[in-house]
JSON list of C-alpha atoms in Angstrom, two decimals:
[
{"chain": "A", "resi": 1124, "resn": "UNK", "atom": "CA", "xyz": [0.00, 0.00, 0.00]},
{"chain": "A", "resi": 1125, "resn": "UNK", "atom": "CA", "xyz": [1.49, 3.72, -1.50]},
{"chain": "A", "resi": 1126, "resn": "UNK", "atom": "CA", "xyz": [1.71, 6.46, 1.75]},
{"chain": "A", "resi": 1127, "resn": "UNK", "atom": "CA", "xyz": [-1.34, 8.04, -0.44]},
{"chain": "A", "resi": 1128, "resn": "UNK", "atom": "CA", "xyz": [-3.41, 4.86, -0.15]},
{"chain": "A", "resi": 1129, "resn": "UNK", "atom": "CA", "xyz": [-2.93, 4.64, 3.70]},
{"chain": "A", "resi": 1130, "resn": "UNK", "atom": "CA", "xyz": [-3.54, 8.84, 3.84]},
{"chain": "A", "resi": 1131, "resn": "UNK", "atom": "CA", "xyz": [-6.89, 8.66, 1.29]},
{"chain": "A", "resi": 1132, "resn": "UNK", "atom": "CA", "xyz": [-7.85, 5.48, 4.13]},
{"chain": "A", "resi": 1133, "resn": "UNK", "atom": "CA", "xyz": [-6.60, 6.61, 6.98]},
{"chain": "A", "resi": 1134, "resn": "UNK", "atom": "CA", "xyz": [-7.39, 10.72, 7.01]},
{"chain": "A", "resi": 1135, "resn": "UNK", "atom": "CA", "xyz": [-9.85, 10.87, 4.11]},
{"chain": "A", "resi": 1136, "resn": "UNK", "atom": "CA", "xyz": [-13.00, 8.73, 5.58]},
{"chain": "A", "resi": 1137, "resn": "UNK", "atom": "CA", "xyz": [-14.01, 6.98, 8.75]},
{"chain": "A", "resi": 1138, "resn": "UNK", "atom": "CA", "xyz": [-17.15, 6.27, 10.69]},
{"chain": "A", "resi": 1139, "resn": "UNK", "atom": "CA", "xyz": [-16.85, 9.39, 12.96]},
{"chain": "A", "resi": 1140, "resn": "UNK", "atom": "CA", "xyz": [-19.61, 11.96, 11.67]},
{"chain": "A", "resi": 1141, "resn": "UNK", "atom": "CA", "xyz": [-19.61, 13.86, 15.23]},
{"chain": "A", "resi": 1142, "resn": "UNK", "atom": "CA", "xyz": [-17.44, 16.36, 14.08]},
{"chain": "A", "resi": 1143, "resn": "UNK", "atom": "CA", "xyz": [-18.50, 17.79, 11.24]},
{"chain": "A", "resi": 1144, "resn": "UNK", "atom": "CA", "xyz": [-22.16, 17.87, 12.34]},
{"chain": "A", "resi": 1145, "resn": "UNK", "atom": "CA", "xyz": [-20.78, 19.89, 15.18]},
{"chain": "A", "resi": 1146, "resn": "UNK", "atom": "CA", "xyz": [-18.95, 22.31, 13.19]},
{"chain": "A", "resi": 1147, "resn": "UNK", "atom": "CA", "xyz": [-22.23, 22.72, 10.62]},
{"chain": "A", "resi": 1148, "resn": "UNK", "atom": "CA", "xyz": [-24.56, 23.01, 13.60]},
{"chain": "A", "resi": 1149, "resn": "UNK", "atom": "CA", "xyz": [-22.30, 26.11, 14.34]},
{"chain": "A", "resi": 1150, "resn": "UNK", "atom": "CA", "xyz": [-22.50, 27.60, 11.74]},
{"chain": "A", "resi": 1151, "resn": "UNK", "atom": "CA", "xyz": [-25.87, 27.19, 10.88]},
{"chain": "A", "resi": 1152, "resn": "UNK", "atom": "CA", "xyz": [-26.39, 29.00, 14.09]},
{"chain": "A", "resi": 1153, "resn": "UNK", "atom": "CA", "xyz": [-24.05, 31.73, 13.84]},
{"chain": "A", "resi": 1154, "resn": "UNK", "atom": "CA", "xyz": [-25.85, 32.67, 10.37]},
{"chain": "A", "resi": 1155, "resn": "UNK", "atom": "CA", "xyz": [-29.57, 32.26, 11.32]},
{"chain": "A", "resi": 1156, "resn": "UNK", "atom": "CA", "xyz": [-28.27, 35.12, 14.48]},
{"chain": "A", "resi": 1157, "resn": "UNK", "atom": "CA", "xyz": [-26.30, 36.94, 12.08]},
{"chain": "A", "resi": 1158, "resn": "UNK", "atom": "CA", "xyz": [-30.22, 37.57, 10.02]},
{"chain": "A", "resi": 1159, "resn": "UNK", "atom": "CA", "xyz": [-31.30, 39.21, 12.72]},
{"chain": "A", "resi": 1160, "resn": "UNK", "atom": "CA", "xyz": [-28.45, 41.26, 13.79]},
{"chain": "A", "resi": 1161, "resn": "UNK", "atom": "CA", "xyz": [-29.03, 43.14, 10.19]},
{"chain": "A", "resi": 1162, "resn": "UNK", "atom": "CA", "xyz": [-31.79, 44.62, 11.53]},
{"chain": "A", "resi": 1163, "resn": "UNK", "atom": "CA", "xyz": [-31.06, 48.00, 12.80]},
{"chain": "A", "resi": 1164, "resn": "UNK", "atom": "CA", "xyz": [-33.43, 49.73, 15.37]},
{"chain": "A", "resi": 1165, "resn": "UNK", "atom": "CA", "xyz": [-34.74, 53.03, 13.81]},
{"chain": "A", "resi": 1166, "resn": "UNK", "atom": "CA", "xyz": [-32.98, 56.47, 15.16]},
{"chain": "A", "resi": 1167, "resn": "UNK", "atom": "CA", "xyz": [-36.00, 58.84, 14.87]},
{"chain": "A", "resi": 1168, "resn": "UNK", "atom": "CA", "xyz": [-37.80, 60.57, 17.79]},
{"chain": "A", "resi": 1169, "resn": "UNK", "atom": "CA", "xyz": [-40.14, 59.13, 20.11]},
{"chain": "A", "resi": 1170, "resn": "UNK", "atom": "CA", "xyz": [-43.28, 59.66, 18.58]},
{"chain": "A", "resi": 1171, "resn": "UNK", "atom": "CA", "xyz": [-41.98, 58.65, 14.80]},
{"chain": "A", "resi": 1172, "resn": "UNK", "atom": "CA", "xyz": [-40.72, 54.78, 16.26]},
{"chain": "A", "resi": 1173, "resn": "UNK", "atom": "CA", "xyz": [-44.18, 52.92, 15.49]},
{"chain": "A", "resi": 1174, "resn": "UNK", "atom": "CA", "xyz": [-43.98, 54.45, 12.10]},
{"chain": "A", "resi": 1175, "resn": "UNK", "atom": "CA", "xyz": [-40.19, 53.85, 11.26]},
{"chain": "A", "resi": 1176, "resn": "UNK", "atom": "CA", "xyz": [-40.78, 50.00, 12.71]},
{"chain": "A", "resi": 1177, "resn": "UNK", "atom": "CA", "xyz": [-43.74, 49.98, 10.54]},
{"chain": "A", "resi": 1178, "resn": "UNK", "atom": "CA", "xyz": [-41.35, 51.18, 7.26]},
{"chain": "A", "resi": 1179, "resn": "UNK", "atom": "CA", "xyz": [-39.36, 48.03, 8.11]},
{"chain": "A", "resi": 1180, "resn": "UNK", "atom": "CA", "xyz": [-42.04, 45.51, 7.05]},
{"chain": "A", "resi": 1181, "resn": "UNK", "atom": "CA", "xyz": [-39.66, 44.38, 4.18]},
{"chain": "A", "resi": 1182, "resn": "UNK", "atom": "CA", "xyz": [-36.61, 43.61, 6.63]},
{"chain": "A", "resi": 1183, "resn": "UNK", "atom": "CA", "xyz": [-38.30, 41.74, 8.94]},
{"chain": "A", "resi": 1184, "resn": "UNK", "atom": "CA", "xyz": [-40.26, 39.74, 6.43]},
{"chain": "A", "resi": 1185, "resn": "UNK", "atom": "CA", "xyz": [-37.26, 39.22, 4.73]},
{"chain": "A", "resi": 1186, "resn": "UNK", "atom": "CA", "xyz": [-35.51, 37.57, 7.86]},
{"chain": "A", "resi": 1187, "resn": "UNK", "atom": "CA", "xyz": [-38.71, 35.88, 8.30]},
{"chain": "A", "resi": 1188, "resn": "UNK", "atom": "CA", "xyz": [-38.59, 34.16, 5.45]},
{"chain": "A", "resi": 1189, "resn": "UNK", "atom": "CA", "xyz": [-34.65, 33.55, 5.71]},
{"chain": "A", "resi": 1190, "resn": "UNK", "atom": "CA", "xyz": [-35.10, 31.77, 9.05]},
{"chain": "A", "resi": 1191, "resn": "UNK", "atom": "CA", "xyz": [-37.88, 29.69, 8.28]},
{"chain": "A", "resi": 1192, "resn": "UNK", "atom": "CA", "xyz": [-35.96, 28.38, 5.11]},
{"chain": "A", "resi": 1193, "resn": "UNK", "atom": "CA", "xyz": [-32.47, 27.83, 7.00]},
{"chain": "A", "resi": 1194, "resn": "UNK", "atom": "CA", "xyz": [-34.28, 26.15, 9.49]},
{"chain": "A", "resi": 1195, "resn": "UNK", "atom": "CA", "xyz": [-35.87, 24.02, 7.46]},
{"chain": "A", "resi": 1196, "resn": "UNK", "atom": "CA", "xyz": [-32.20, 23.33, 5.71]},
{"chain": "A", "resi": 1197, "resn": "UNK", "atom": "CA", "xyz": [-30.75, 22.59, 8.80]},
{"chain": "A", "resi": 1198, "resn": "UNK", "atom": "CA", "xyz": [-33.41, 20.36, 9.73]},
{"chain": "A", "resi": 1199, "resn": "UNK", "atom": "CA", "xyz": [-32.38, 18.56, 6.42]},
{"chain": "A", "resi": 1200, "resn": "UNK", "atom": "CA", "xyz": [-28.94, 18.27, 6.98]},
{"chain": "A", "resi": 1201, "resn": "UNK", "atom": "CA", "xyz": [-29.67, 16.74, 10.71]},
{"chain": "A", "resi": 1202, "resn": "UNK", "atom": "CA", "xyz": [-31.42, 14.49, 9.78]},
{"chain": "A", "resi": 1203, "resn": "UNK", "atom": "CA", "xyz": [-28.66, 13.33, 6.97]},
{"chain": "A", "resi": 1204, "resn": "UNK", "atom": "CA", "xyz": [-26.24, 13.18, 9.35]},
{"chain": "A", "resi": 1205, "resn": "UNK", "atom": "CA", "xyz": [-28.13, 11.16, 12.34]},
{"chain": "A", "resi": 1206, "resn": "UNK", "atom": "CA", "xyz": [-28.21, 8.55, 9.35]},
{"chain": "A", "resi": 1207, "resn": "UNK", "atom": "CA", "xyz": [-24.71, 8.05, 8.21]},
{"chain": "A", "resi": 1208, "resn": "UNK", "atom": "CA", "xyz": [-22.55, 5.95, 9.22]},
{"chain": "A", "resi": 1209, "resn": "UNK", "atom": "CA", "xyz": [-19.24, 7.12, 8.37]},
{"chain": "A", "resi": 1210, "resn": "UNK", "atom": "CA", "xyz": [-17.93, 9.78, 5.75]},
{"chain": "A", "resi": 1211, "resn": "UNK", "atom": "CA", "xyz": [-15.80, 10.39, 2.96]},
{"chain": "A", "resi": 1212, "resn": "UNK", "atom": "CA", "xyz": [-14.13, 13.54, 1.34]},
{"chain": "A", "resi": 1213, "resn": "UNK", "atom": "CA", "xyz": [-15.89, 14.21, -0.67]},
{"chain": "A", "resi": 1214, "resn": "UNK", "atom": "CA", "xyz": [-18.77, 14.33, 1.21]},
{"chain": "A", "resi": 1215, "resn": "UNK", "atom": "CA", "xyz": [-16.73, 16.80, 3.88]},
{"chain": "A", "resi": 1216, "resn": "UNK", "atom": "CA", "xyz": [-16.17, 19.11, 0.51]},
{"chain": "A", "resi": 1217, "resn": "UNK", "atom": "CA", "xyz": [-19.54, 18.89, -0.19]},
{"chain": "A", "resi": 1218, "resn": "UNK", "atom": "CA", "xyz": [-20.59, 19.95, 3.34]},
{"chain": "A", "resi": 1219, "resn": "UNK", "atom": "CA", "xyz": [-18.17, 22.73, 3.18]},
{"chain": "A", "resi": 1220, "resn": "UNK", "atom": "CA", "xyz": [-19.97, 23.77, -0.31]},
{"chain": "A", "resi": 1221, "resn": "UNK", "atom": "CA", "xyz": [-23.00, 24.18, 1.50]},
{"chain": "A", "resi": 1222, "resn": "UNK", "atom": "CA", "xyz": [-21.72, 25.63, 4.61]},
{"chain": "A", "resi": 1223, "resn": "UNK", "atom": "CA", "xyz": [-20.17, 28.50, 2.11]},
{"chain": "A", "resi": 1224, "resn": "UNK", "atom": "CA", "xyz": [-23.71, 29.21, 1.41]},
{"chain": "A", "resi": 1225, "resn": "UNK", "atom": "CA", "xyz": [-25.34, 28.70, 4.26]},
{"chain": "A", "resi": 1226, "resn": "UNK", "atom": "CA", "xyz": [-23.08, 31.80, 5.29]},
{"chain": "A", "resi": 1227, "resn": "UNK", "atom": "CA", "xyz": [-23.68, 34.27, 2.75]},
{"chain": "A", "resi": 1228, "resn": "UNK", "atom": "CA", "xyz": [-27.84, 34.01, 3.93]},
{"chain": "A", "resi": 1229, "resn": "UNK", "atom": "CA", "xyz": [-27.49, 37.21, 5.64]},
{"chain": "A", "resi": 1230, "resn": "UNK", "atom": "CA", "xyz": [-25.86, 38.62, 2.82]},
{"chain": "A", "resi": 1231, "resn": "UNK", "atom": "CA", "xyz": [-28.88, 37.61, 0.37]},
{"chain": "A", "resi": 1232, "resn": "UNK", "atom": "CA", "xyz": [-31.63, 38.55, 3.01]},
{"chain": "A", "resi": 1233, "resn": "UNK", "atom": "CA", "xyz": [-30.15, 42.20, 3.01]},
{"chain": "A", "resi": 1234, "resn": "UNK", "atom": "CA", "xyz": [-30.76, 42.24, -0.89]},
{"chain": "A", "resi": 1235, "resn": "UNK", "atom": "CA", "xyz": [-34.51, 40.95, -0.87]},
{"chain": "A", "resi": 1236, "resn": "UNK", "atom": "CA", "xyz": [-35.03, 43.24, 2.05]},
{"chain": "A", "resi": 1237, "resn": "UNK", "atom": "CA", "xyz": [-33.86, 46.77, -0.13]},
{"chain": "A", "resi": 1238, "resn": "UNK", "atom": "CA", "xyz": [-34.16, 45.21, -3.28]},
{"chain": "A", "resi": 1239, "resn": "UNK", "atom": "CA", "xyz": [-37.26, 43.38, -3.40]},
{"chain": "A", "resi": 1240, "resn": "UNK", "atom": "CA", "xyz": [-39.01, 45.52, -6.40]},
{"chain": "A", "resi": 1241, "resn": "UNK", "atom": "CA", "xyz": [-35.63, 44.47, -8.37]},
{"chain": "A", "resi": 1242, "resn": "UNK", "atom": "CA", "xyz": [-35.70, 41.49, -10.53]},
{"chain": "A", "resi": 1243, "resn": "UNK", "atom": "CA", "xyz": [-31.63, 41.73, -9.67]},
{"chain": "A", "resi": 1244, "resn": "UNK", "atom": "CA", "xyz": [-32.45, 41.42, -5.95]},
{"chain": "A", "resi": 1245, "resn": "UNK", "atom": "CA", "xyz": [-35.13, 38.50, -6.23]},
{"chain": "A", "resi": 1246, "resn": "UNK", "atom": "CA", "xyz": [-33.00, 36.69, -8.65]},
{"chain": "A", "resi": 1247, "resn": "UNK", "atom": "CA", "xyz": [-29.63, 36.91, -6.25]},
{"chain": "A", "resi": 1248, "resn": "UNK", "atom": "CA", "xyz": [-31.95, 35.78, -3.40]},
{"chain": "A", "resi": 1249, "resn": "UNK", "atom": "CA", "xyz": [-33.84, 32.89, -5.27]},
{"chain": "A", "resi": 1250, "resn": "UNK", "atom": "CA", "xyz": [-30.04, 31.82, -6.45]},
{"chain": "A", "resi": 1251, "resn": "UNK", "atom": "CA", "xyz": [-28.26, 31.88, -3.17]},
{"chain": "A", "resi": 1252, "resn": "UNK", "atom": "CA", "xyz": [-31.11, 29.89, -1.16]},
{"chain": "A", "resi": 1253, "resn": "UNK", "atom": "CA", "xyz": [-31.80, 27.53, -4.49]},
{"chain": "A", "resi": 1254, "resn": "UNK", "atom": "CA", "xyz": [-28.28, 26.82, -4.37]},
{"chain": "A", "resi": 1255, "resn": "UNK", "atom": "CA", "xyz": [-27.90, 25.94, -0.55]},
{"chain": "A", "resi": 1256, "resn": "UNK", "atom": "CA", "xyz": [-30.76, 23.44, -1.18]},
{"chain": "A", "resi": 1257, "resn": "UNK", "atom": "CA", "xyz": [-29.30, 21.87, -4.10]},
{"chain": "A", "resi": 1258, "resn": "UNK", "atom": "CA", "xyz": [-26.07, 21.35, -2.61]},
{"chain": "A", "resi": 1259, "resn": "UNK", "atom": "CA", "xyz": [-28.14, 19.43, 0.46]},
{"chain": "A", "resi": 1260, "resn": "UNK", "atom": "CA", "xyz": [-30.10, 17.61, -2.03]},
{"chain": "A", "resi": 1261, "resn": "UNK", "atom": "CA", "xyz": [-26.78, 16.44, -3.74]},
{"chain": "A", "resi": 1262, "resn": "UNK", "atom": "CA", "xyz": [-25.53, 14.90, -0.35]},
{"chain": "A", "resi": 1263, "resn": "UNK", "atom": "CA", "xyz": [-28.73, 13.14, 0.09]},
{"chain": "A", "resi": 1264, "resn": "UNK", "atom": "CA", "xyz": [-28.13, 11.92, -3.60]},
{"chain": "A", "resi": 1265, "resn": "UNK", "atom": "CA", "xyz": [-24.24, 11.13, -2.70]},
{"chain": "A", "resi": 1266, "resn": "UNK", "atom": "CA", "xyz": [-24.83, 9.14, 0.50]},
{"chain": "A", "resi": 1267, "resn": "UNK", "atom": "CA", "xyz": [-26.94, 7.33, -1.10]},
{"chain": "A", "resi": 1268, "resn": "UNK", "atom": "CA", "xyz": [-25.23, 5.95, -3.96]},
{"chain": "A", "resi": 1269, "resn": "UNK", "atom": "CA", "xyz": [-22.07, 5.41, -1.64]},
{"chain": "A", "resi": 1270, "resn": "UNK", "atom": "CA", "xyz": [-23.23, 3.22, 0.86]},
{"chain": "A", "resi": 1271, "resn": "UNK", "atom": "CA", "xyz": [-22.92, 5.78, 4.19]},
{"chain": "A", "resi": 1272, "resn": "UNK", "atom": "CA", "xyz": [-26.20, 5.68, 5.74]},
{"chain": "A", "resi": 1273, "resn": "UNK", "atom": "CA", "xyz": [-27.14, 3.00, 8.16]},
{"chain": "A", "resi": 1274, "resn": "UNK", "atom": "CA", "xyz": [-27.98, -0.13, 8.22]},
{"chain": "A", "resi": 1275, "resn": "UNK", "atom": "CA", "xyz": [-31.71, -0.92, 8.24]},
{"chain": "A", "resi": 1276, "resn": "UNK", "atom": "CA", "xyz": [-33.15, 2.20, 6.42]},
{"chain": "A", "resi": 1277, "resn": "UNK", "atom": "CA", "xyz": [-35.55, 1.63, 4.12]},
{"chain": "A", "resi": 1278, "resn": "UNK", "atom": "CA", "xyz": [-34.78, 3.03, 0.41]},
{"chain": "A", "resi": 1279, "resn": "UNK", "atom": "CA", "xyz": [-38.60, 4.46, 0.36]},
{"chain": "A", "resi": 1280, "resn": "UNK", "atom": "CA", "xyz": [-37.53, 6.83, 3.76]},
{"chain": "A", "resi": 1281, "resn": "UNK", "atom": "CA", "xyz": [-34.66, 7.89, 2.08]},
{"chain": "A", "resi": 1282, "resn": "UNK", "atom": "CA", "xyz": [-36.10, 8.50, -1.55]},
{"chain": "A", "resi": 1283, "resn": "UNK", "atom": "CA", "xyz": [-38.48, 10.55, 0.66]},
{"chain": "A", "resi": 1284, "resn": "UNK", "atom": "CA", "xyz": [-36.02, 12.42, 2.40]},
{"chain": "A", "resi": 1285, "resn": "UNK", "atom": "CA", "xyz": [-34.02, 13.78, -0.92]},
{"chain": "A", "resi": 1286, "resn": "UNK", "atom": "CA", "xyz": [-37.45, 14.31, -2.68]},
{"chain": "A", "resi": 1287, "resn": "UNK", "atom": "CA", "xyz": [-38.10, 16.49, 0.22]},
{"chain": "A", "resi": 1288, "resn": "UNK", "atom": "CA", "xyz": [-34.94, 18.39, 0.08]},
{"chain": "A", "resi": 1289, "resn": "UNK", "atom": "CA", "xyz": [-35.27, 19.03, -2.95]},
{"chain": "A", "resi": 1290, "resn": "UNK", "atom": "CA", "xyz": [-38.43, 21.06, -3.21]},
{"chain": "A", "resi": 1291, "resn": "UNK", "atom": "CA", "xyz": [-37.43, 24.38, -2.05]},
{"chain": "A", "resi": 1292, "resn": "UNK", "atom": "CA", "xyz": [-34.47, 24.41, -4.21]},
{"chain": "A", "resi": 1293, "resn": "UNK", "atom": "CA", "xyz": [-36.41, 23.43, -7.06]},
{"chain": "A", "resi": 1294, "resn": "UNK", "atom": "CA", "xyz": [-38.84, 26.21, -6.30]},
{"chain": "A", "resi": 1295, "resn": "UNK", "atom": "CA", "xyz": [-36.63, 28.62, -5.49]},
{"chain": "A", "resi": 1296, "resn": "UNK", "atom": "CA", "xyz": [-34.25, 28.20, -8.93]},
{"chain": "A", "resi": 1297, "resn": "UNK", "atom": "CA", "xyz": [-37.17, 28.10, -11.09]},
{"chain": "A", "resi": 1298, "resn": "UNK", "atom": "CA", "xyz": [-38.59, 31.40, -9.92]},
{"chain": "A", "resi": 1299, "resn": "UNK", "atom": "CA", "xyz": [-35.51, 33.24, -11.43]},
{"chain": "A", "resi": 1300, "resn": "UNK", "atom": "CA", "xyz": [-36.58, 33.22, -14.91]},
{"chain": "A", "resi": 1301, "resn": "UNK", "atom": "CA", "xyz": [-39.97, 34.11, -13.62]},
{"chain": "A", "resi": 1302, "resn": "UNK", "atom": "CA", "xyz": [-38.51, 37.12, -11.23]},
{"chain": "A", "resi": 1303, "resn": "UNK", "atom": "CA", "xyz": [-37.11, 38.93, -14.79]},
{"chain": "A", "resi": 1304, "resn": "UNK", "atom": "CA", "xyz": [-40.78, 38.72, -16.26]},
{"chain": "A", "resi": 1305, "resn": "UNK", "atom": "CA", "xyz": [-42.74, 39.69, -12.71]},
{"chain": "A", "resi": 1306, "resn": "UNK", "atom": "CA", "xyz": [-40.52, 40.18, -9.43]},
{"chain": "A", "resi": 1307, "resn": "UNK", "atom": "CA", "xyz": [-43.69, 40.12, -7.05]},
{"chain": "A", "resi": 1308, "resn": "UNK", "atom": "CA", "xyz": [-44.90, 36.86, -9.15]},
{"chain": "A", "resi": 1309, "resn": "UNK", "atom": "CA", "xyz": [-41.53, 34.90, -8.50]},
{"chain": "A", "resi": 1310, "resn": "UNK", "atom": "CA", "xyz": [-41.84, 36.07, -4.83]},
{"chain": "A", "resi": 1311, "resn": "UNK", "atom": "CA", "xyz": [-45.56, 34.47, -4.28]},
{"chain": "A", "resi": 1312, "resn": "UNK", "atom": "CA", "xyz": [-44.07, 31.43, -6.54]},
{"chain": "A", "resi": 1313, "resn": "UNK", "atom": "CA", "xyz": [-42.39, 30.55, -3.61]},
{"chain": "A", "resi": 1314, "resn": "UNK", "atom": "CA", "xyz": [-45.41, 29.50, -1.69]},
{"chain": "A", "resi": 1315, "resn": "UNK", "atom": "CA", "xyz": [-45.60, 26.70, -3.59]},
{"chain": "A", "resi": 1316, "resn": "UNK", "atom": "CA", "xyz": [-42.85, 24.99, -1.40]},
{"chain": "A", "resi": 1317, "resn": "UNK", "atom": "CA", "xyz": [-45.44, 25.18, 1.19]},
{"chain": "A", "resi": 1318, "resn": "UNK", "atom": "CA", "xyz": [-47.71, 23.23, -1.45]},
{"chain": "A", "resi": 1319, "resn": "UNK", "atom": "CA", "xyz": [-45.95, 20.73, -2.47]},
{"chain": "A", "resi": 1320, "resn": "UNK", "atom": "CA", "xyz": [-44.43, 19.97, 1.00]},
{"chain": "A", "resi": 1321, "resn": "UNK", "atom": "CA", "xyz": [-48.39, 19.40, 1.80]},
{"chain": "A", "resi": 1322, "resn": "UNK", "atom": "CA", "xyz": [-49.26, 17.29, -0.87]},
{"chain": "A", "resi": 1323, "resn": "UNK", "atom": "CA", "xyz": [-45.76, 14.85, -0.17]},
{"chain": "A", "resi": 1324, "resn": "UNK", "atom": "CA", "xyz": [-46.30, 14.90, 3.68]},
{"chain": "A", "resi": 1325, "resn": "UNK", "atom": "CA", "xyz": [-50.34, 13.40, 2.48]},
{"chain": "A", "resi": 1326, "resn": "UNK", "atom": "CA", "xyz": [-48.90, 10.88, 0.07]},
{"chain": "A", "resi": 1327, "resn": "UNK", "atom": "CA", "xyz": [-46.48, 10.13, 3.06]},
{"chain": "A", "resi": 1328, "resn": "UNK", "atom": "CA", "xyz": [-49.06, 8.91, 5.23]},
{"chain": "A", "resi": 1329, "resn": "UNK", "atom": "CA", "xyz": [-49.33, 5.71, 3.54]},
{"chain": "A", "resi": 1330, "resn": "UNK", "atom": "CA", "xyz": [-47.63, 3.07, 5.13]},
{"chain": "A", "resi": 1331, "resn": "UNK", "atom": "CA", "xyz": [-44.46, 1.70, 3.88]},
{"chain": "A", "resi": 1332, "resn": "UNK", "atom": "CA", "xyz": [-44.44, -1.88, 2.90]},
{"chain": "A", "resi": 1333, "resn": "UNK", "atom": "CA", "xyz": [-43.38, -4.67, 5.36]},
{"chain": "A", "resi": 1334, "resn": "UNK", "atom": "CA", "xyz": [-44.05, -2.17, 7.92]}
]
C-alpha cells in the first residue's frame, strides 16, 4: 500500500460523523443570528418609532422568510447526518460547499429586504437559497449511492427524504426566470414549497411496505 493509499484510508474517511455535524450546527447557528443582527433599530424621535418600525415591514419579512428556510435546511442536513454511518471527502467538501452558502444568507436577506421591487435582488436571493438546497439535495443523492447511511433504512424513507430536500431548491431556482418577467410573481411562486411539502407529507401517510 502507497503512503497516499494509507492517507486517502486513513485521514480521508471513517465512521466518525460527530465532528462535522458539530462544526455545521455552528454555523448554521451563527448565520440564522447573524439575520437578525441586520436589523437596525430606527434612530428617529419618540413619537416617529411605530412608524419607522412599521417602514421596516420588508426587513423583517425578509428575515422571516430567511429563518424559516435555513431552518428548514438545517433540519435537512440533521437528519442526513443522524443517518450516516461514516464519511468520505468528498462528502466533507460537499458539506463545506454548502456551509459556504449557508453563510452568505445574511448577505442575500439584506438584498430581498432593499431590493425586493428588483428582478436583480429576487434573482440573487432565489439563487443563493436555491443553491444551498441543491447542494443538500446532492448529499442526500451522494450518500446514497455510496453506501454511508445506516444499516436498516428503508430506500422508500430515504427517496423521501431527498425528494423532500429538494423542493425548495427546485422552487426557489425556477422562480428566477420568472422574477425577470414579474418580481412580485416569483416572490408568491415561492409559496408553492409550502404546497408541495403538503401534498408529499399526504402521500407520506401511507404506510411503507413490510411495515
Amino acid at each position: 500500500m502507497s503512503r497516499n493509499q494509507l492517507y486517502r484510508r486513513e485521514f480521508n474517511s471513517g465512521p466518525d460523523v460527530d465532528r462535522t455535524a458539530f462544526f455545521s450546527d455552528a454555523v448554521f447557528a451563527i448565520a440564522m443570528t447573524l439575520l437578525a443582527v441586520g436589523i437596525q433599530v430606527p434612530r428617529v424621535p419618540a413619537d416617529q418609532l411605530g412608524e419607522a418600525v412599521a417602514g421596516q415591514f420588508r426587513e423583517f419579512a425578509a428575515y422571516a422568510l430567511s429563518f424559516v428556510v435555513t431552518a428548514a435546511y438545517w433540519l435537512s442536513h440533521h437528519r442526513l447526518f443522524r443517518s450516516l454511518r461514516g464519511f468520505t471527502q468528498s462528502l466533507q467538501r460537499l458539506n463545506l460547499l454548502l456551509l459556504l452558502f449557508v453563510a452568505l444568507i445574511g448577505y442575500a436577506t439584506d438584498v430581498l429586504a432593499f431590493y425586493a421591487d428588483e428582478a436583480v435582488g429576487v434573482a440573487i436571493y432565489a439563487g443563493l437559497l436555491g443553491l444551498t438546497g441543491t447542494v443538500d439535495t446532492l448529499m442526500w443523492l451522494y450518500c446514497s449511492r455510496r453506501g454511508l447511511f445506516r444499516d436498516g433504512l428503508p430506500p422508500e424513507l430515504l427517496r423521501t427524504a431527498w425528494i423532500r430536500a429538494g423542493i425548495a431548491p427546485a422552487v426557489f431556482l425556477l422562480s428566477i426566470p420568472i422574477a425577470f418577467l414579474d418580481e412580485d410573481a416569483a416572490k408568491y411562486s415561492w409559496l408553492a414549497m409550502v404546497v408541495i411539502n403538503l401534498l408529499v407529507g399526504i402521500h407520506d401517510r401511507r404506510p411503507l411496505p413490510g411495515l
